[in-house]
CSV table of C-alpha atoms and ligand atoms in Angstrom, one decimal:
chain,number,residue,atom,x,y,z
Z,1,UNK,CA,78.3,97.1,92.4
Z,2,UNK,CA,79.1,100.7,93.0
Z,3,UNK,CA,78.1,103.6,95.2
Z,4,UNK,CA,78.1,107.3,95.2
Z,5,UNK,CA,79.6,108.8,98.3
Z,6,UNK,CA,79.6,112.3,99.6
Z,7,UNK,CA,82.8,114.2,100.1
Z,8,UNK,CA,81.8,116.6,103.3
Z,9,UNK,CA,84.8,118.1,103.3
Z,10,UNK,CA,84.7,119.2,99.2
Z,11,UNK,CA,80.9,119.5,98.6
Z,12,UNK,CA,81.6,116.7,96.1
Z,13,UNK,CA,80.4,113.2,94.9
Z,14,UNK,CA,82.5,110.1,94.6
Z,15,UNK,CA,82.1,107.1,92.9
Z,16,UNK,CA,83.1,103.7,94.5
Z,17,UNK,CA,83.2,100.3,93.1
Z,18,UNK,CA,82.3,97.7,95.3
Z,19,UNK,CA,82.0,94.0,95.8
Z,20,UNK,CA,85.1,93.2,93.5
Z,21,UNK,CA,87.7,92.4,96.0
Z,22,UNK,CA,91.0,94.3,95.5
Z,23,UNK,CA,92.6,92.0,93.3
Z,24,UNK,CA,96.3,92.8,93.5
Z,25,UNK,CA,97.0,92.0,89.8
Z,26,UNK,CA,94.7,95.0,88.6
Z,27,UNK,CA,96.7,97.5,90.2
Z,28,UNK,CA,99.3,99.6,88.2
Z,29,UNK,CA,102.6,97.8,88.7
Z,30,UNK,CA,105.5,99.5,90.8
Z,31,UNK,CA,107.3,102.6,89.8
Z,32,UNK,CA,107.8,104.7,92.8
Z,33,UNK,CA,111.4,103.8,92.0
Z,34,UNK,CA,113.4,102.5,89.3
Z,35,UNK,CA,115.8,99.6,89.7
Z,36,UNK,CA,119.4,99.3,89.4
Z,37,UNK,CA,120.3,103.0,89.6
Z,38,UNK,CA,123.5,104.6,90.9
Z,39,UNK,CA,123.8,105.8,94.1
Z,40,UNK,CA,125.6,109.0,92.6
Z,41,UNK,CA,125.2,109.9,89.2
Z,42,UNK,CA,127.6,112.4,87.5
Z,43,UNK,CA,124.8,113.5,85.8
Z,44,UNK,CA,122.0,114.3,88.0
Z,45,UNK,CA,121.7,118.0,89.4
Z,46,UNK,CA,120.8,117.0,92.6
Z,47,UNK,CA,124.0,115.0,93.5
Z,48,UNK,CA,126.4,116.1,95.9
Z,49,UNK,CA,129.7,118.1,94.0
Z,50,UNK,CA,127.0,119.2,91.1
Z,51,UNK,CA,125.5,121.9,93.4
Z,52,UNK,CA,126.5,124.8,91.1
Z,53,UNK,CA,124.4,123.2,88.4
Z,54,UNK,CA,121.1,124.4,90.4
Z,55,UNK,CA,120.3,127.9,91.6
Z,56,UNK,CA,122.2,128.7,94.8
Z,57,UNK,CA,120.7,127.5,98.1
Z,58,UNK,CA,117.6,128.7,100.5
Z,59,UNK,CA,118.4,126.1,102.8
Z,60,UNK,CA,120.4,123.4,103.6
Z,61,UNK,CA,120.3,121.5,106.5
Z,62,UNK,CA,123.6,119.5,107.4
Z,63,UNK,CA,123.8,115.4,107.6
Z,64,UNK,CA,124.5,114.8,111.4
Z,65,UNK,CA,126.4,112.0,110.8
Z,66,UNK,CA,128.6,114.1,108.4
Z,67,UNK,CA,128.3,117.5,109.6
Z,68,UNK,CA,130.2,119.1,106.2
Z,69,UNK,CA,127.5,117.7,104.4
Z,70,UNK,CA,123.9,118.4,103.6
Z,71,UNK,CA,121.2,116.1,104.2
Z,72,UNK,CA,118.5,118.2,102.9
Z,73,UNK,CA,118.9,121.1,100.8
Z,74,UNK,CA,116.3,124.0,99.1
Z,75,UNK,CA,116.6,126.0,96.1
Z,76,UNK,CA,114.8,127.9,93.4
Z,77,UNK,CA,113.3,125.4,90.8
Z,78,UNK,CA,115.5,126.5,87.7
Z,79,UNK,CA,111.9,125.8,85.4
Z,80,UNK,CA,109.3,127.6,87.6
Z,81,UNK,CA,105.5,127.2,86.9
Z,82,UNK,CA,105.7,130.4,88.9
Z,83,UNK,CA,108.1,133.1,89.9
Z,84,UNK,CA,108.7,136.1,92.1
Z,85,UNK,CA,107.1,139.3,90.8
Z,86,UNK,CA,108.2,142.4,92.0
Z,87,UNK,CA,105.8,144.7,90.8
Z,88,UNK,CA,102.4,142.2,90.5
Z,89,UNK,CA,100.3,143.1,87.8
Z,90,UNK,CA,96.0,142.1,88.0
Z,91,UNK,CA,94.0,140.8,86.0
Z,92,UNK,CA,92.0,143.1,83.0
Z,93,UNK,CA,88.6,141.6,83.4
Z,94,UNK,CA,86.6,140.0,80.0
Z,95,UNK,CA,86.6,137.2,79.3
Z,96,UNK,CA,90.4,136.3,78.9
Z,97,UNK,CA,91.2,137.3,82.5
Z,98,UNK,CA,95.0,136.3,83.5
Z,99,UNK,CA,97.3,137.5,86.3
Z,100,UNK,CA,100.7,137.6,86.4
Z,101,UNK,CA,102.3,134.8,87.7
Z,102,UNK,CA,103.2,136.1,91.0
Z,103,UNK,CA,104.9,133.4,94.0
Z,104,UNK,CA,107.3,131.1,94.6
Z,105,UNK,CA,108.3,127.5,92.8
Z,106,UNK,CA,111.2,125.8,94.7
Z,107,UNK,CA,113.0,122.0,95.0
Z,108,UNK,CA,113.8,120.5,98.1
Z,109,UNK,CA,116.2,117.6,97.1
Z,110,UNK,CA,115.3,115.4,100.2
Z,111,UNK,CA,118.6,113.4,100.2
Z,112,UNK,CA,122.6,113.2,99.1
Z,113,UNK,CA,122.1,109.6,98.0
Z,114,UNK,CA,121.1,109.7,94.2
Z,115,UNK,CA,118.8,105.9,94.5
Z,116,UNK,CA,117.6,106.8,97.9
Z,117,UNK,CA,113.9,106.0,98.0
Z,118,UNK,CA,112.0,107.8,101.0
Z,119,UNK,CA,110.9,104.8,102.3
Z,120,UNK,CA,114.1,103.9,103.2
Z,121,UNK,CA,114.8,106.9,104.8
Z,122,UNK,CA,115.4,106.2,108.8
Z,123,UNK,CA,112.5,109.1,111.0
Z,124,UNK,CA,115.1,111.5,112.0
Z,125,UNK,CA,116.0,111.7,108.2
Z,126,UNK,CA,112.1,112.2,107.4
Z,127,UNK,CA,111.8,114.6,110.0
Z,128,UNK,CA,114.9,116.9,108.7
Z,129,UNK,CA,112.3,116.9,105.3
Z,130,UNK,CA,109.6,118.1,107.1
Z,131,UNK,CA,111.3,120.5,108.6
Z,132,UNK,CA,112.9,121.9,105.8
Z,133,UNK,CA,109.2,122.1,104.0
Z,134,UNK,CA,107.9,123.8,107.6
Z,135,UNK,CA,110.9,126.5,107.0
Z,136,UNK,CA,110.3,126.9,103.2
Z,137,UNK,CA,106.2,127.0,104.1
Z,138,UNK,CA,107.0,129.8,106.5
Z,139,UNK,CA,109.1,131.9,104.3
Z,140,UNK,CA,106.8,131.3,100.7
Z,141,UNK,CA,103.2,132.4,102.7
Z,142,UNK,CA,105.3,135.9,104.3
Z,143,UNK,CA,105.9,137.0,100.7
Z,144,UNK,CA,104.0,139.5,99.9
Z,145,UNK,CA,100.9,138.5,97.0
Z,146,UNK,CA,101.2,135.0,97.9
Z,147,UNK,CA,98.0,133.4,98.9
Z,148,UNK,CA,98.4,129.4,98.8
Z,149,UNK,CA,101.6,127.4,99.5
Z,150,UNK,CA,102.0,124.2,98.4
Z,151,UNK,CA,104.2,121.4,99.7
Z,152,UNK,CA,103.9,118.3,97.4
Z,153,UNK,CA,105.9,115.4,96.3
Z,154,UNK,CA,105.9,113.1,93.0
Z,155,UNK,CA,107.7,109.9,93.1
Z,156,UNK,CA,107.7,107.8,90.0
Z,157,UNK,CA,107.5,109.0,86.2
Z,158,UNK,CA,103.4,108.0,86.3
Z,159,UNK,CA,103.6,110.6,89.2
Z,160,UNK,CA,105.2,112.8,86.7
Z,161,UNK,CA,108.9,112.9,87.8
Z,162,UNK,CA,111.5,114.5,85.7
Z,163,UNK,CA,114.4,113.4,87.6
Z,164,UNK,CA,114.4,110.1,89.5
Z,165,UNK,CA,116.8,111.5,92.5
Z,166,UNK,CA,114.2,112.2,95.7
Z,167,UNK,CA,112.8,115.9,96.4
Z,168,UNK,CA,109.3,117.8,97.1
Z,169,UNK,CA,108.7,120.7,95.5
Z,170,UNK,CA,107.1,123.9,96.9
Z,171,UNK,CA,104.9,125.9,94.5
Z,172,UNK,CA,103.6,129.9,96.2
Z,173,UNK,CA,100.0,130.7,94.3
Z,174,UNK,CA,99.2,134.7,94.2
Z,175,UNK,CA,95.8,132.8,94.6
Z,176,UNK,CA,93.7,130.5,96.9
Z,177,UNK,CA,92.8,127.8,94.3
Z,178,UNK,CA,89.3,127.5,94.1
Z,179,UNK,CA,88.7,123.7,95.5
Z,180,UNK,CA,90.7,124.2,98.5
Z,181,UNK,CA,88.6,128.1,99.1
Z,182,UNK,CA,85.3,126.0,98.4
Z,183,UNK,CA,87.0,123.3,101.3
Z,184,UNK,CA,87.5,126.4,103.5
Z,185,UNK,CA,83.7,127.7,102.9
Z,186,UNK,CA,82.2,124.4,104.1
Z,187,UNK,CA,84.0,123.7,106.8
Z,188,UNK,CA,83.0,127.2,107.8
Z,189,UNK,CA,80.1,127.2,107.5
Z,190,UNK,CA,79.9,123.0,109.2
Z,191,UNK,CA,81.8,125.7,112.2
Z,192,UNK,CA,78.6,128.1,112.4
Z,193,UNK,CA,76.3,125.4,112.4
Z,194,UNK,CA,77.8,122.7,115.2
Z,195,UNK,CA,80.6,124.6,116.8
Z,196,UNK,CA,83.1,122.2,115.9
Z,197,UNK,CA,85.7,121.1,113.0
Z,198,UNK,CA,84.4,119.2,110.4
Z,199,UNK,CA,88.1,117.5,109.9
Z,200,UNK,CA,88.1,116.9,113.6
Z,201,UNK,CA,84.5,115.4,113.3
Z,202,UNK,CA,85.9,113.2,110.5
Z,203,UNK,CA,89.2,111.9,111.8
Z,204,UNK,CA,87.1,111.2,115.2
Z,205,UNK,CA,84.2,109.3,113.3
Z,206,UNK,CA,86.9,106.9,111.3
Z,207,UNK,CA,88.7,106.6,114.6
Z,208,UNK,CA,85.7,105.4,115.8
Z,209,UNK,CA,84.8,103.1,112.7
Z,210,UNK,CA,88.0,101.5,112.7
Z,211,UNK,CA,87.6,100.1,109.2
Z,212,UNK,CA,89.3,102.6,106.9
Z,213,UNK,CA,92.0,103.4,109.6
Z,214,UNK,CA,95.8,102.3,108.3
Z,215,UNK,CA,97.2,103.1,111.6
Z,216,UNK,CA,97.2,105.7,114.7
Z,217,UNK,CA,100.0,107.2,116.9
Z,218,UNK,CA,99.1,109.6,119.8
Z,219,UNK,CA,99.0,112.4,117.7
Z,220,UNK,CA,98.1,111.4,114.3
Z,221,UNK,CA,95.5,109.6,113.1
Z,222,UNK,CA,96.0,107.8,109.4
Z,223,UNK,CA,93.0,106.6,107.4
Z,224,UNK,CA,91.8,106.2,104.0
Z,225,UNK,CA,88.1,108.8,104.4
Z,226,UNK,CA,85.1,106.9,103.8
Z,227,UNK,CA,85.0,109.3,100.0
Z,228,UNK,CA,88.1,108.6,99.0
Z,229,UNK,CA,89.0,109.2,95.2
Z,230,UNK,CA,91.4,107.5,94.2
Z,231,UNK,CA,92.4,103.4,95.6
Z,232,UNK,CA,94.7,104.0,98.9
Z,233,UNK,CA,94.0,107.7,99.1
Z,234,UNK,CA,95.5,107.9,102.8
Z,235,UNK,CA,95.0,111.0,105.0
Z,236,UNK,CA,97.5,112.0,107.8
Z,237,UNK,CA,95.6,113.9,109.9
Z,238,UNK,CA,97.0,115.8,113.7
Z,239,UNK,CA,94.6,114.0,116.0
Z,240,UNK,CA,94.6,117.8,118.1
Z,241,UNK,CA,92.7,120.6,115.7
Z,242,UNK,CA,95.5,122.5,113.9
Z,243,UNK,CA,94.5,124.5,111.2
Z,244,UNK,CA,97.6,125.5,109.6
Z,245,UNK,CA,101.2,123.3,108.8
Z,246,UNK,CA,103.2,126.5,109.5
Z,247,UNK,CA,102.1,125.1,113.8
Z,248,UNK,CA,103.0,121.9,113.5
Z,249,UNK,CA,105.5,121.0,116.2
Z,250,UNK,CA,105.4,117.7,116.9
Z,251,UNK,CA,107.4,116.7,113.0
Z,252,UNK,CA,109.4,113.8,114.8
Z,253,UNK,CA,105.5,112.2,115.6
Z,254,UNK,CA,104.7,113.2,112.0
Z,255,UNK,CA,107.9,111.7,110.6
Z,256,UNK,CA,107.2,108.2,112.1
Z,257,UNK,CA,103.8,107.6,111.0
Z,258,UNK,CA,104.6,109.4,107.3
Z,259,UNK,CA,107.7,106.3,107.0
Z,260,UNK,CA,105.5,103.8,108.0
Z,261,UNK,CA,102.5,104.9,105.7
Z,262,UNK,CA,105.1,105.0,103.0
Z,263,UNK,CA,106.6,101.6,104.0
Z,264,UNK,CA,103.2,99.6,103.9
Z,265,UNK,CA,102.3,101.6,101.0
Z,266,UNK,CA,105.1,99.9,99.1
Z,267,UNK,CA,104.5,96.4,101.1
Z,268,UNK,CA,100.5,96.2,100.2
Z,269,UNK,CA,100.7,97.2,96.6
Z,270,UNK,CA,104.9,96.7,95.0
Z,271,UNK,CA,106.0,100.1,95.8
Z,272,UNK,CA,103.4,102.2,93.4
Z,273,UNK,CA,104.2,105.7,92.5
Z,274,UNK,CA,102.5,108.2,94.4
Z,275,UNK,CA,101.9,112.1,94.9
Z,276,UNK,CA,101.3,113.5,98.4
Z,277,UNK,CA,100.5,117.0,98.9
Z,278,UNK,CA,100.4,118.6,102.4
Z,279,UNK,CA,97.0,120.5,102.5
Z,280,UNK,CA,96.9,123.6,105.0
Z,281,UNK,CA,94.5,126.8,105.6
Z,282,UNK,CA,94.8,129.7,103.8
Z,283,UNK,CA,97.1,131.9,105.6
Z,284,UNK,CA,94.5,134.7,107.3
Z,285,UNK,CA,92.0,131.5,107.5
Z,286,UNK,CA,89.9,131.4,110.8
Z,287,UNK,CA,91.4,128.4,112.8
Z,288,UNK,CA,88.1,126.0,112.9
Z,289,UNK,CA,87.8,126.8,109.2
Z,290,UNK,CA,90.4,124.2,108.2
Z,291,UNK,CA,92.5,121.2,109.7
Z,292,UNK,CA,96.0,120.7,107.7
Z,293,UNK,CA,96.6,117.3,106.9
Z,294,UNK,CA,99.0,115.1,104.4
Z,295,UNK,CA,97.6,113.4,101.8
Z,296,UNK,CA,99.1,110.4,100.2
Z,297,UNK,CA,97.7,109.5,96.4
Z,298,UNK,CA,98.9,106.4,95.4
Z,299,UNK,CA,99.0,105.8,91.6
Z,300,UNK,CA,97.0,102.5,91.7
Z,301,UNK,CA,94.4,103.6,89.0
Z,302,UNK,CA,94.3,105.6,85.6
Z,303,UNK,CA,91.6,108.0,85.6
Z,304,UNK,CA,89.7,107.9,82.4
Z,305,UNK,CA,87.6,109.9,80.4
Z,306,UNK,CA,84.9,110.0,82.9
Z,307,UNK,CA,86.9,111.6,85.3
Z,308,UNK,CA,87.9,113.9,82.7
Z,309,UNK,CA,84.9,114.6,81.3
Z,310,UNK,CA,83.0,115.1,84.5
Z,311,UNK,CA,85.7,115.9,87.1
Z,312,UNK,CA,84.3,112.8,89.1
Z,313,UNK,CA,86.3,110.7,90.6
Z,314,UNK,CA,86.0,107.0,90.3
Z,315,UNK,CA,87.4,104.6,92.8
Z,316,UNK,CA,87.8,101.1,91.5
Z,317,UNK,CA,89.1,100.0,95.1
Z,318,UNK,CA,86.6,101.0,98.2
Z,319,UNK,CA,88.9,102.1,101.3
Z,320,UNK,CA,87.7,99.4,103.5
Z,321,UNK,CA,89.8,97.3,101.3
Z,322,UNK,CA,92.8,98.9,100.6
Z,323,UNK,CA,93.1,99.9,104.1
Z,324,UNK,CA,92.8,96.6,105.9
Z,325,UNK,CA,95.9,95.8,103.2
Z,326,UNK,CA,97.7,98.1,104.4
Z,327,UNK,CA,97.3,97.2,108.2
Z,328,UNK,CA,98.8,93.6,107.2
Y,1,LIG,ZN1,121.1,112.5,92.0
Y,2,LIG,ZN1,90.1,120.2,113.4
């Protein structure tokens, strides 16, 4: 059994699989984090004493425990997908447009302790994270010719890690990429229409639902959305509108419910790998146009030709399931 559901907030279809029961021996085994590694590794970049081996810091924020010691620290990713451009160059027109690739691609090393996973990682730890992505966030969408900002995270090599030590990276587009400017447009236009935030509308309808909710705090609300693509696809969402990361305030709230998601993530289904991405308006977006919000992508499924073929994703695990899972 299987159904098509509507994305409302991406103009898109979905399809679910229903009716099978989510069988815990067809998910992709764990790999957020690989066993028996160091907790320092001569080797690794990202240790403390090998700082010279990465570009010189944008931030660093100091352990408070140890206060001649970083707990979080920021720096130019030495093998950008994009870099700063001085003097930006457009695009020719024809058919083999291009652009220079003007912005920002940087590494926030999320910990001094080499086999660190996040979900071990006590709130105010998580929170000096978020705060270094807030800061970075800030400084990437001021640039000038940057348009999108980025904050995301891969854990685990299916995630597509290249070093197994803990960080996020930041990537600054000279361009709104075209799902999240079609995301903008609807909800838009779902503003014109009712007067109200379509993300707002959503979070309040699975509040209401209760089904698909993971778990609520008096500011966030955490669900897996009714369309979700991919099995355990779970949305952090500020329960007040927001449109924007760079005005979050509250990233003590946000820490707590983010380690908990993480934690029952890795209860529920053996510590999968997993992407999150923290999705925010457009800088010069009006403010009911969007509603920032984290969202975690487990890596429970492979997508397949179909979803390569027709950019349709399918969802072998409804949310109903998954998330009653990961209430316990
Ligand atoms: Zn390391
Ligand atoms: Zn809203």
């Amino acid at each position: 059994v299987s159904e098509l559901r509507y994305d409302v907030t991406a103009g898109e279809w979905v399809i679910v699989a229903g009716g099978r029961g989510a069988r815990p021996q067809e998910f992709i085994p764990g790999g957020a984090f690989p066993e028996g590694l160091p907790d320092w590794s001569a080797t690794c970049p990202f240790c403390p004493g090998n700082e010279k081996e990465t570009p010189p810091p944008v931030l660093s924020l100091p352990d408070p425990q140890q206060p001649d010691r970083w707990l979080v620290r920021a720096f130019p990713n030495k093998y950008p997908a994009m870099v700063p451009d001085p003097e930006p160059a457009e695009s020719t027109g024809g058919l083999f447009q291009s652009r220079a690739g003007t912005g920002g691609h940087e590494v926030i090393v999320e910990t001094p302790i080499h086999n660190q996973p996040p979900a071990d990682f006590d709130d105010r730890h998580l929170a000096a994270v978020l705060r270094a992505y807030r800061e970075r966030y800030l400084n990437l969408t001021a640039r000038p010719g940057v348009r999108y900002v980025l904050p995301f995270k891969n854990q685990g090599e299916q995630a597509g890690i290249s070093l197994s030590h803990p960080h996020s990276q930041m990537l600054a587009l000279p361009a709104v990429p075209e799902r999240e400017e079609r995301r903008v447009r609807i909800a838009s236009q779902y503003h014109e229409q009712t007067g109200r935030c379509l993300y707002c509308d959503v979070a309040r309808e699975e509040l209401a639902t209760g089904e698909r909710v993971v778990l609520q705090s008096e500011q966030f609300a955490v669900f897996q959305p009714f369309f979700a693509s991919r099995p355990a696809e779970t949305w952090i969402l500020p329960k007040a509108h927001q449109a924007s990361f760079s005005n979050a305030d509250d990233l003590d709230a946000l820490a707590a419910v983010l380690g908990a998601v993480l934690r029952r993530l890795r209860e529920a289904f053996g510590d999968p790998a997993y992407n999150y991405v923290i999705h925010s308006a457009p800088p010069g977006t009006a403010e009911q146009s969007y509603h920032w919000h984290l969202r975690l992508l487990p890596y429970l499924a492979r997508p397949a030709g179909l979803e390569l073929g027709t950019g349709m994703w399918v969802n072998p695990f409804p949310p109903e399931e998954t998330a009653r899972r990961m209430r316990g």
